[in-house]
CSV table of N, CA and C in Angstrom, one decimal:
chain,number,residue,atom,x,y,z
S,1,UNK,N,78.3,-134.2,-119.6
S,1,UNK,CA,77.4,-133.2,-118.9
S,1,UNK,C,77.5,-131.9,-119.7
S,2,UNK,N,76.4,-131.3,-119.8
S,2,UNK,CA,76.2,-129.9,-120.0
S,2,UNK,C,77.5,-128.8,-120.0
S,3,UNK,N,78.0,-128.2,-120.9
S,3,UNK,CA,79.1,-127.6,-120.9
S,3,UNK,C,79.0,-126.2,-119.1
S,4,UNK,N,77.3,-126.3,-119.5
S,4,UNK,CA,76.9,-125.0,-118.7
S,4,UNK,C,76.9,-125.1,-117.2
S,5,UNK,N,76.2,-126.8,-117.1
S,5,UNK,CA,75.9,-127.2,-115.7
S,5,UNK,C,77.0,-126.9,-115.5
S,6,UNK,N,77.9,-127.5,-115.9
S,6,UNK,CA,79.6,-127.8,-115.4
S,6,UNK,C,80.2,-126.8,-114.7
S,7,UNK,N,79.6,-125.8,-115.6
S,7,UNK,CA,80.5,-124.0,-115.2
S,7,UNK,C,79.5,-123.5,-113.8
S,8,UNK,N,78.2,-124.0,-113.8
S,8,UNK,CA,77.8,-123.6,-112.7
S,8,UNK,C,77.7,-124.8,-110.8
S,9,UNK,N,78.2,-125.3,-111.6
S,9,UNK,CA,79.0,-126.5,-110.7
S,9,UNK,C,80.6,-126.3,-110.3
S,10,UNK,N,81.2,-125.7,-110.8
S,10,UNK,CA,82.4,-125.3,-110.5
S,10,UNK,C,82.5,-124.1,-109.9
S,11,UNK,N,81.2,-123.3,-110.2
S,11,UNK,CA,81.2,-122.3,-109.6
S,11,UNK,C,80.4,-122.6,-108.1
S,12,UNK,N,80.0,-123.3,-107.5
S,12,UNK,CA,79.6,-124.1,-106.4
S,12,UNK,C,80.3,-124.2,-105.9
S,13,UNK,N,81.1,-125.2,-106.2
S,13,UNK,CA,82.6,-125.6,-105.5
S,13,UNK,C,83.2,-124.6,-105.2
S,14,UNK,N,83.3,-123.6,-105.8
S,14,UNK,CA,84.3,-122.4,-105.6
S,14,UNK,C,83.6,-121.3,-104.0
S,15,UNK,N,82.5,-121.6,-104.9
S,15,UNK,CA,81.9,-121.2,-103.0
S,15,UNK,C,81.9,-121.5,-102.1
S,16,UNK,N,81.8,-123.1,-101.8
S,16,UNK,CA,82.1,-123.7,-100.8
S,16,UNK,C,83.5,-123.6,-101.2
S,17,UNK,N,84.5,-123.4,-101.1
S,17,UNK,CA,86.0,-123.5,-100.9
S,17,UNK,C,86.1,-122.0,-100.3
S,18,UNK,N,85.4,-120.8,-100.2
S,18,UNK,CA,85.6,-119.7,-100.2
S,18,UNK,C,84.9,-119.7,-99.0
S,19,UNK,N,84.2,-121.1,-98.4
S,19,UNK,CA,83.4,-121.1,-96.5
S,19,UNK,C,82.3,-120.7,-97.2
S,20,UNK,N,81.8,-120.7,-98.1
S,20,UNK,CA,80.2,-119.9,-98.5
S,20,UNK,C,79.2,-121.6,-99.0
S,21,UNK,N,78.0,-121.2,-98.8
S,21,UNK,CA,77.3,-122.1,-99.8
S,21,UNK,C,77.4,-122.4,-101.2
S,22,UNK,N,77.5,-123.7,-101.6
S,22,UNK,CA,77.7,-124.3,-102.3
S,22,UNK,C,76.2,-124.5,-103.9
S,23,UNK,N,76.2,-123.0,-104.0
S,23,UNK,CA,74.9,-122.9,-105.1
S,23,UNK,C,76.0,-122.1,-106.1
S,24,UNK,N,75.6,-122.6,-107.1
S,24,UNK,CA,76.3,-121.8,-108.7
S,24,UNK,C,75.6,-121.4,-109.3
S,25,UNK,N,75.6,-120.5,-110.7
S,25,UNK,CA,74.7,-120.1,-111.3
S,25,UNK,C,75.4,-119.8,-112.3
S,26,UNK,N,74.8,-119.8,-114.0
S,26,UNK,CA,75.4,-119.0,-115.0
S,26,UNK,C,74.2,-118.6,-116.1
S,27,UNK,N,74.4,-117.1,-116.7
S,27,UNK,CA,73.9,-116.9,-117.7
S,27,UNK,C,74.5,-116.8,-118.9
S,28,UNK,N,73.3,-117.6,-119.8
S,28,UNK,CA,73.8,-117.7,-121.1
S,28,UNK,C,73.1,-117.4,-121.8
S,29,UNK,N,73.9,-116.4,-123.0
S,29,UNK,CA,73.1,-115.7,-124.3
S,29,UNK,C,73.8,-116.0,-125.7
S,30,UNK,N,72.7,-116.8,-126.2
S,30,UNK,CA,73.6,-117.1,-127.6
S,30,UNK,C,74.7,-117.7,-127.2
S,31,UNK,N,74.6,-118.9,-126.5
S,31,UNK,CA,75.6,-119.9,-126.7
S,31,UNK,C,76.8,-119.5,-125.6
S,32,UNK,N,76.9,-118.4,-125.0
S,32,UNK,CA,78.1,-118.0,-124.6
S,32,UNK,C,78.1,-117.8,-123.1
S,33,UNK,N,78.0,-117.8,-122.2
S,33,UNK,CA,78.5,-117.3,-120.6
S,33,UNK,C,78.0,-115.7,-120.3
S,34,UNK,N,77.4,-115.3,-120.0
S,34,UNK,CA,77.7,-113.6,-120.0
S,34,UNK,C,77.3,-112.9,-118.5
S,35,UNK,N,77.6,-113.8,-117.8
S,35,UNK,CA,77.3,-114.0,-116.1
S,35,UNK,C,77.8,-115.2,-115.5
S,36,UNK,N,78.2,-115.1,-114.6
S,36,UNK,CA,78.6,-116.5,-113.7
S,36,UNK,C,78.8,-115.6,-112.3
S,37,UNK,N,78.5,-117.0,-111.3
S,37,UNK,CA,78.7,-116.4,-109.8
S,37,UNK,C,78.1,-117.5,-109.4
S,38,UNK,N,78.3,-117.3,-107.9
S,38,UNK,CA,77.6,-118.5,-106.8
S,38,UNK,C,77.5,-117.9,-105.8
S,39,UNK,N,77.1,-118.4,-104.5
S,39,UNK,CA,75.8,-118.0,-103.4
S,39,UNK,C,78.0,-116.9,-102.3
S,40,UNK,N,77.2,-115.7,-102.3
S,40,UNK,CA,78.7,-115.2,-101.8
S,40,UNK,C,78.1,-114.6,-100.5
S,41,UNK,N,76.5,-114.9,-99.5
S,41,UNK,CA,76.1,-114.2,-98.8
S,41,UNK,C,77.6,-114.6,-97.6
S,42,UNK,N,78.1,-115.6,-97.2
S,42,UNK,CA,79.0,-115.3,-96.4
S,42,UNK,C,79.8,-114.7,-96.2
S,43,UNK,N,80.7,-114.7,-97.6
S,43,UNK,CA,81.8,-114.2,-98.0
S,43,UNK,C,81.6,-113.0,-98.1
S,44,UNK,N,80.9,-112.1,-98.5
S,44,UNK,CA,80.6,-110.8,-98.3
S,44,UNK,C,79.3,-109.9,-97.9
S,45,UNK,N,79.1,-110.9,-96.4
S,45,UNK,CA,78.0,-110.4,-95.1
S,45,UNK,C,76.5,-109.9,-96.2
S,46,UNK,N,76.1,-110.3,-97.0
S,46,UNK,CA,74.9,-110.0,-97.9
S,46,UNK,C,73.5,-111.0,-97.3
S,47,UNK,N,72.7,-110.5,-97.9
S,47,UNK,CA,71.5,-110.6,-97.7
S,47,UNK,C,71.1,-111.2,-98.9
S,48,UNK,N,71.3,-111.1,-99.6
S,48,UNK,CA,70.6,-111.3,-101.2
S,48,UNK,C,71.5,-112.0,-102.3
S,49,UNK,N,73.0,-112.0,-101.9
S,49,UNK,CA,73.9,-112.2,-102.8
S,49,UNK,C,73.7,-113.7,-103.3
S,50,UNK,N,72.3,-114.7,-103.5
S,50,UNK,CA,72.5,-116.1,-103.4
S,50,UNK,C,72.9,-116.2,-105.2
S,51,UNK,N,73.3,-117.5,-105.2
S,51,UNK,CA,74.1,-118.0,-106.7
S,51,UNK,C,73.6,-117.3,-107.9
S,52,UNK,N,72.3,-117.2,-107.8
S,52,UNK,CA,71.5,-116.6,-109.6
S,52,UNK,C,71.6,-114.6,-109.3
S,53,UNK,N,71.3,-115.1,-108.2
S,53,UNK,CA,71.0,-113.1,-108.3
S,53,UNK,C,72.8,-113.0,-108.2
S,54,UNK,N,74.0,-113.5,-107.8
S,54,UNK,CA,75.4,-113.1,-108.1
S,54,UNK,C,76.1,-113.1,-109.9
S,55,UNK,N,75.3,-114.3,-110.1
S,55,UNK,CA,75.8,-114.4,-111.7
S,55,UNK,C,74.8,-113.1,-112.7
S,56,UNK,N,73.3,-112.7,-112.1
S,56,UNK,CA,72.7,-111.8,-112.6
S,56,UNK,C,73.7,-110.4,-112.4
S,57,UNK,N,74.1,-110.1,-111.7
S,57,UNK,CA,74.8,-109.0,-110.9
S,57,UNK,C,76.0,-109.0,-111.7
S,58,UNK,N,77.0,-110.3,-112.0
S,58,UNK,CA,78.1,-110.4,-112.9
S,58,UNK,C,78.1,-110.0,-114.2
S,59,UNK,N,76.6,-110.4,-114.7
S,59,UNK,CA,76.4,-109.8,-116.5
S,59,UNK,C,76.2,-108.7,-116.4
S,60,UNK,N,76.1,-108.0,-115.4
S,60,UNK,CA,76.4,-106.2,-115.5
S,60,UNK,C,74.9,-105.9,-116.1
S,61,UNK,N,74.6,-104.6,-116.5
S,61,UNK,CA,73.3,-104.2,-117.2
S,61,UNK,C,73.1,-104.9,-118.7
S,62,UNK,N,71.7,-105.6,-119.0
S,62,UNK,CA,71.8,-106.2,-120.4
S,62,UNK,C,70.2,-105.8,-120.6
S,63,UNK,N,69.8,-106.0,-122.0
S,63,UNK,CA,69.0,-105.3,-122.1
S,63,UNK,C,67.3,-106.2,-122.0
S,64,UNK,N,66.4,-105.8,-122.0
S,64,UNK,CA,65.1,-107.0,-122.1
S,64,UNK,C,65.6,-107.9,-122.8
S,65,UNK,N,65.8,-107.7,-124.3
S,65,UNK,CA,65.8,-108.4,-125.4
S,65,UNK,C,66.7,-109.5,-124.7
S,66,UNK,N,67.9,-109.0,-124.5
S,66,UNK,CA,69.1,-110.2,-123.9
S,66,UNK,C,68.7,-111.0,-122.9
S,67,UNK,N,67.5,-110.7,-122.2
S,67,UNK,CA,67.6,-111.6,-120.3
S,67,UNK,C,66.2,-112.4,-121.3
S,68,UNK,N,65.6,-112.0,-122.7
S,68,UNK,CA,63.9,-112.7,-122.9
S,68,UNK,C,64.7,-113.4,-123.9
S,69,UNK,N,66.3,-113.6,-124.2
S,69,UNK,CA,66.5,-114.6,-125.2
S,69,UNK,C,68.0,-115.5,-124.5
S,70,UNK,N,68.1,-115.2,-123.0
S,70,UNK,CA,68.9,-116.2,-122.5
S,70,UNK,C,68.4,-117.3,-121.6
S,71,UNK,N,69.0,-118.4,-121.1
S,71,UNK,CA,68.7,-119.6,-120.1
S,71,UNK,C,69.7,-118.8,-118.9
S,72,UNK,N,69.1,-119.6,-117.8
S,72,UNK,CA,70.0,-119.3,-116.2
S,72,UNK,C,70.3,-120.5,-116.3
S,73,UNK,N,70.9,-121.6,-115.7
S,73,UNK,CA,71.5,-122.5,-115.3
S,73,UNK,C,71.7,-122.4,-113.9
S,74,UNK,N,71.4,-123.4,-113.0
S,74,UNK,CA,71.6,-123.2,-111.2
S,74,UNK,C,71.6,-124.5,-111.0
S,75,UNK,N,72.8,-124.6,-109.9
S,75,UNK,CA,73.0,-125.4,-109.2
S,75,UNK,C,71.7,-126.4,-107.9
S,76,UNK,N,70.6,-125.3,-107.9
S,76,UNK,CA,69.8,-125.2,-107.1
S,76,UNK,C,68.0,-125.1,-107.5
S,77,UNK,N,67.6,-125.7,-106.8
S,77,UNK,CA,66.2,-125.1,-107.2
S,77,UNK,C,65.8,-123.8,-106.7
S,78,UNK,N,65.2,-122.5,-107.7
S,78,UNK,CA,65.5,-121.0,-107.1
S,78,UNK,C,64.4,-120.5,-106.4
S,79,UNK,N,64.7,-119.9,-105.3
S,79,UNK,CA,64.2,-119.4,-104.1
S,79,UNK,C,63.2,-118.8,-104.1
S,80,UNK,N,62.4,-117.8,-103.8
S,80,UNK,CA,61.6,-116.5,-103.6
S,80,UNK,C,62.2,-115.3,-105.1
S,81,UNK,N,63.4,-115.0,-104.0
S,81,UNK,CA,63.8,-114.1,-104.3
S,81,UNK,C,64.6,-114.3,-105.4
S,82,UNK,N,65.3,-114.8,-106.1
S,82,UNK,CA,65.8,-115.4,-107.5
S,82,UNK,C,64.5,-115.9,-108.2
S,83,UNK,N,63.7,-116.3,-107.7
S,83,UNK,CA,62.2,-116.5,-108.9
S,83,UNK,C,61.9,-115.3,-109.0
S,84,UNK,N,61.7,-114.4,-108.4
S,84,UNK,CA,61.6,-112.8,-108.7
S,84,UNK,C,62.0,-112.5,-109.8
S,85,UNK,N,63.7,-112.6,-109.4
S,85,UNK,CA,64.7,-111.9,-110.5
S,85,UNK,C,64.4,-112.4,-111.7
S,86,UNK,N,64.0,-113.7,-111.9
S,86,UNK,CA,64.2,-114.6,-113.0
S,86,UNK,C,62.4,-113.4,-113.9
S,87,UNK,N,61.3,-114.0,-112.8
S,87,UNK,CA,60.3,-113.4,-113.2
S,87,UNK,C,60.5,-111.8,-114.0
S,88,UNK,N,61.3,-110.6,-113.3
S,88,UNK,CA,61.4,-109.8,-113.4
S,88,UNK,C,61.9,-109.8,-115.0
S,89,UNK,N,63.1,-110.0,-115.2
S,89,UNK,CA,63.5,-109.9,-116.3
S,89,UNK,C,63.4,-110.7,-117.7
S,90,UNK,N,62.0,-111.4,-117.1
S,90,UNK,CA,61.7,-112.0,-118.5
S,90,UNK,C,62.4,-113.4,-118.9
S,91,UNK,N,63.2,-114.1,-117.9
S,91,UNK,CA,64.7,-115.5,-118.5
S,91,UNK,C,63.2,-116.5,-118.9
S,92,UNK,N,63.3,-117.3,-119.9
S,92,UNK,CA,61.9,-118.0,-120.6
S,92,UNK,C,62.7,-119.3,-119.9
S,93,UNK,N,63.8,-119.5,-119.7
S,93,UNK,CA,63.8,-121.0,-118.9
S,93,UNK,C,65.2,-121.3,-118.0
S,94,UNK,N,65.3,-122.2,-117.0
S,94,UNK,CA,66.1,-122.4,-116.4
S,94,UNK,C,66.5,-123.6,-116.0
S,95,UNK,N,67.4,-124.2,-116.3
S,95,UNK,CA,67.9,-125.5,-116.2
S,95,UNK,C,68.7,-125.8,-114.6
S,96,UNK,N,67.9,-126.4,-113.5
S,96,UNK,CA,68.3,-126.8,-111.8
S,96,UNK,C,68.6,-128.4,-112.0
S,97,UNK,N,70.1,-128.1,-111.4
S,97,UNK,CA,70.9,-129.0,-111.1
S,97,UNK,C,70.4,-130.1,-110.0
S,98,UNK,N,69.5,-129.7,-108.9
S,98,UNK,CA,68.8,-130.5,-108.2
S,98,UNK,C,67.1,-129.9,-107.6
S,99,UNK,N,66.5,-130.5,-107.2
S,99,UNK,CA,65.4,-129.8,-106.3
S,99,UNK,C,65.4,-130.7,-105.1
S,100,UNK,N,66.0,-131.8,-104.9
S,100,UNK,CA,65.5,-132.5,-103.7
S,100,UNK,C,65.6,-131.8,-102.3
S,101,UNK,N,66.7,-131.1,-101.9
S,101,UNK,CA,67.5,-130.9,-101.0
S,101,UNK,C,66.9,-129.3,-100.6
S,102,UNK,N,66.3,-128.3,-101.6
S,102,UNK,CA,65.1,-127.7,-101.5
S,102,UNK,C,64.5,-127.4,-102.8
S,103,UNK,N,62.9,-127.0,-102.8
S,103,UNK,CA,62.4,-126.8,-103.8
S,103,UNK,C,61.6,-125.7,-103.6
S,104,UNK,N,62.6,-124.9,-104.2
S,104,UNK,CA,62.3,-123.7,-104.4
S,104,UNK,C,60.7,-123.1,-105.1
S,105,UNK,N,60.6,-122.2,-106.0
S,105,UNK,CA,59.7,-121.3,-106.3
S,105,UNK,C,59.3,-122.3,-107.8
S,106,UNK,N,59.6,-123.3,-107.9
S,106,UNK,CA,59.2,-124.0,-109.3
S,106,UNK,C,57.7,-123.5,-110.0
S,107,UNK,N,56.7,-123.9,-109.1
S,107,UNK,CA,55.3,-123.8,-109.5
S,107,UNK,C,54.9,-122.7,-110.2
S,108,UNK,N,55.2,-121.7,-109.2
S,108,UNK,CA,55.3,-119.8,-109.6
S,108,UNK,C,56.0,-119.9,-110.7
S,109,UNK,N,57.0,-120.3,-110.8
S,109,UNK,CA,57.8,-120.4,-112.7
S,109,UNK,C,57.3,-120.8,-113.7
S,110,UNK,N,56.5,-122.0,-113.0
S,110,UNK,CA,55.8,-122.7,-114.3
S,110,UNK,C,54.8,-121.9,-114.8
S,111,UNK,N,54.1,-121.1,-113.5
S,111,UNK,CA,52.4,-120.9,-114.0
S,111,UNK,C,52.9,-119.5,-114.4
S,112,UNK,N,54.0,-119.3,-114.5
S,112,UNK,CA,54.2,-117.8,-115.4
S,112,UNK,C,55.0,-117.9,-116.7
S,113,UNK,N,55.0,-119.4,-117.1
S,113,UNK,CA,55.2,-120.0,-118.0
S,113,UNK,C,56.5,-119.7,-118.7
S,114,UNK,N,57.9,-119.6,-117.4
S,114,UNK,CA,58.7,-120.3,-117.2
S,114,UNK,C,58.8,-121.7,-117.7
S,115,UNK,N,59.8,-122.2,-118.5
S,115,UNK,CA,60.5,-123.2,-119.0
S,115,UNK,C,61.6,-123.8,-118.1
S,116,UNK,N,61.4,-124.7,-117.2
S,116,UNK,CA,62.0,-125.5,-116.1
S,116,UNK,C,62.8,-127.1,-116.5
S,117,UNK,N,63.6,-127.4,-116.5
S,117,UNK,CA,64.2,-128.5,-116.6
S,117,UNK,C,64.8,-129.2,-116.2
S,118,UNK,N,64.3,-129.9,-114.4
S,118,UNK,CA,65.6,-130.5,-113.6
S,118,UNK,C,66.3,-131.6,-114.0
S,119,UNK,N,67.8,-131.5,-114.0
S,119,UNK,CA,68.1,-132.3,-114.1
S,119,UNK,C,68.4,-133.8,-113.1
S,120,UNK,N,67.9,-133.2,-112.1
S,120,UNK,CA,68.5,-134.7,-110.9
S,120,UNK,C,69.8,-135.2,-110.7
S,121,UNK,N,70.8,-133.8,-110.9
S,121,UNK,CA,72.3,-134.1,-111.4
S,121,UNK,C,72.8,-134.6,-109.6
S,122,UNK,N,73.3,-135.6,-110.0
S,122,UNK,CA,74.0,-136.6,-108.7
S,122,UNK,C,75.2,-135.0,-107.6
S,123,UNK,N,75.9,-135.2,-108.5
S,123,UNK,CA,76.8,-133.9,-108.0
S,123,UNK,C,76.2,-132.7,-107.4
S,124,UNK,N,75.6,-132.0,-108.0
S,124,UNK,CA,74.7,-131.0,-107.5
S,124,UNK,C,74.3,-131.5,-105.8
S,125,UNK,N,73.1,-132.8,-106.4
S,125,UNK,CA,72.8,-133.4,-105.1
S,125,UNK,C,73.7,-133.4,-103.4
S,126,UNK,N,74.7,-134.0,-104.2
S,126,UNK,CA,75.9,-134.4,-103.2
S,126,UNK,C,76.1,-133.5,-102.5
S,127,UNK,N,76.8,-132.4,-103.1
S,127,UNK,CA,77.2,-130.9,-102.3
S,127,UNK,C,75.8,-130.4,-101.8
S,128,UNK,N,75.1,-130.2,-102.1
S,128,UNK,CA,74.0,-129.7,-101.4
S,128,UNK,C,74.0,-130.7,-99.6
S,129,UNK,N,73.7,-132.2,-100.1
S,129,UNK,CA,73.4,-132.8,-99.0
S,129,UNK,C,74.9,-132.8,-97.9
S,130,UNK,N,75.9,-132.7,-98.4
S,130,UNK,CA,76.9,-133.0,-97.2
S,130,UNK,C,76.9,-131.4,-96.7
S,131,UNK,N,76.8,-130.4,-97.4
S,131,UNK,CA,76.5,-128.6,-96.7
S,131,UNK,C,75.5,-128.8,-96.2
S,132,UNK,N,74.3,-129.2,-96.3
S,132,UNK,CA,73.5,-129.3,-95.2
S,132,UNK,C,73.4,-129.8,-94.1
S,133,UNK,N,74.1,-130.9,-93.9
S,133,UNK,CA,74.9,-132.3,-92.9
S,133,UNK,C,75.3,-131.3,-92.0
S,134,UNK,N,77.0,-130.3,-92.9
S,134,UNK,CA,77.9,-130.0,-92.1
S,134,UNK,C,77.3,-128.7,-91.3
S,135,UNK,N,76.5,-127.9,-92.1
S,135,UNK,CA,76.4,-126.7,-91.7
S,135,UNK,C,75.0,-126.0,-91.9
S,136,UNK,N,74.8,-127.1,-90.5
S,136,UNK,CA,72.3,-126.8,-91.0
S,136,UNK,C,72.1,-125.4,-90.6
S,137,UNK,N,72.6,-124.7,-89.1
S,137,UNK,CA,72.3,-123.5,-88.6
S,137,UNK,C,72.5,-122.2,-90.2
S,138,UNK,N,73.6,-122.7,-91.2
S,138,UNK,CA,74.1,-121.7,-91.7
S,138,UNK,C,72.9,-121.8,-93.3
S,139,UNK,N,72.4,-123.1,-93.6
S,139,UNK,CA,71.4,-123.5,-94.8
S,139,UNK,C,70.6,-122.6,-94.3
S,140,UNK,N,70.1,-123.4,-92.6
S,140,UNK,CA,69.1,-122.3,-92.4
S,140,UNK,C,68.8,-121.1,-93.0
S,141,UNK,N,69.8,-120.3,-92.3
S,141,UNK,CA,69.8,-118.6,-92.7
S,141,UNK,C,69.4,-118.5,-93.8
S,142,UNK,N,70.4,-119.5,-94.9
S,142,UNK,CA,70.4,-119.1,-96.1
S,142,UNK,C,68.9,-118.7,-96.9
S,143,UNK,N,68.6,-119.8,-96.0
S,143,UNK,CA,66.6,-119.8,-97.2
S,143,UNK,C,65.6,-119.9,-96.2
S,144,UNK,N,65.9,-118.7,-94.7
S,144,UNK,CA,65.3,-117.9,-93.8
S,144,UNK,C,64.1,-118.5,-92.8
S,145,UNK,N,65.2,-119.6,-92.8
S,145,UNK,CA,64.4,-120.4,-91.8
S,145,UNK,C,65.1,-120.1,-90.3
């Protein structure tokens, strides 16, 4: 597997171990990490903190040039509000770990010619489907249903 998925898969896990949802996220520029995080709206009562906008938040301020020559990597297919961010700053592509379990803002990414590449990663899958089994009232919230 993907060195990247991996990191944003462990960082999943780490959220669900922390009682939060189980979405990861990493940015990478030139090969390297320069953000990581996962969905922390539980863990610290937010609104907005889901997996991509945490790991966006984690690379601190970077500049156009750096967000129009990195990938996001997510555990998830991205929402409204993370297609925003992604849109806002220019990311030319983003590699989701699953879309079954939701499918996010894909289309809007494409037709703004966004570079998408799910992978249909089994793991991803898994953790998504047993968090939504164990804890539908709380999925809910998550993507404002």
């Amino acid at each position: 597997m993907d060195k990247f998925m991996q990191a944003a898969i462990d960082e999943a896990r780490q959220g669900l171990a922390e009682g939060g949802i189980p979405i990861g996220s990493v940015l990478v520029h030139n090969g390297q990490i320069i953000g990581r995080g996962h969905n922390r709206r539980v863990q610290q009562g937010s609104a907005i903190r889901h997996g991509e906008m945490d790991a966006l938040e984690n690379a601190g301020r970077q500049s156009a040039q750096t967000y129009r020559e990195s990938l996001l990597y997510t555990t998830l297919s991205p929402c409204a509000m993370c297609s925003g961010a992604i849109l806002l700053y220019g990311i030319p592509k983003v590699i989701i770990g699953e879309n079954q379990t939701f499918l996010g803002e894909e289309a809007l990414l494409r037709e703004r010619g966004v570079q998408l590449d799910v992978l249909h990663n089994s793991e991803c899958l898994h953790l998504m489907q047993a968090f939504i089994a164990a804890q539908p009232t709380l999925w809910n919230e998550d993507i404002g249903e």
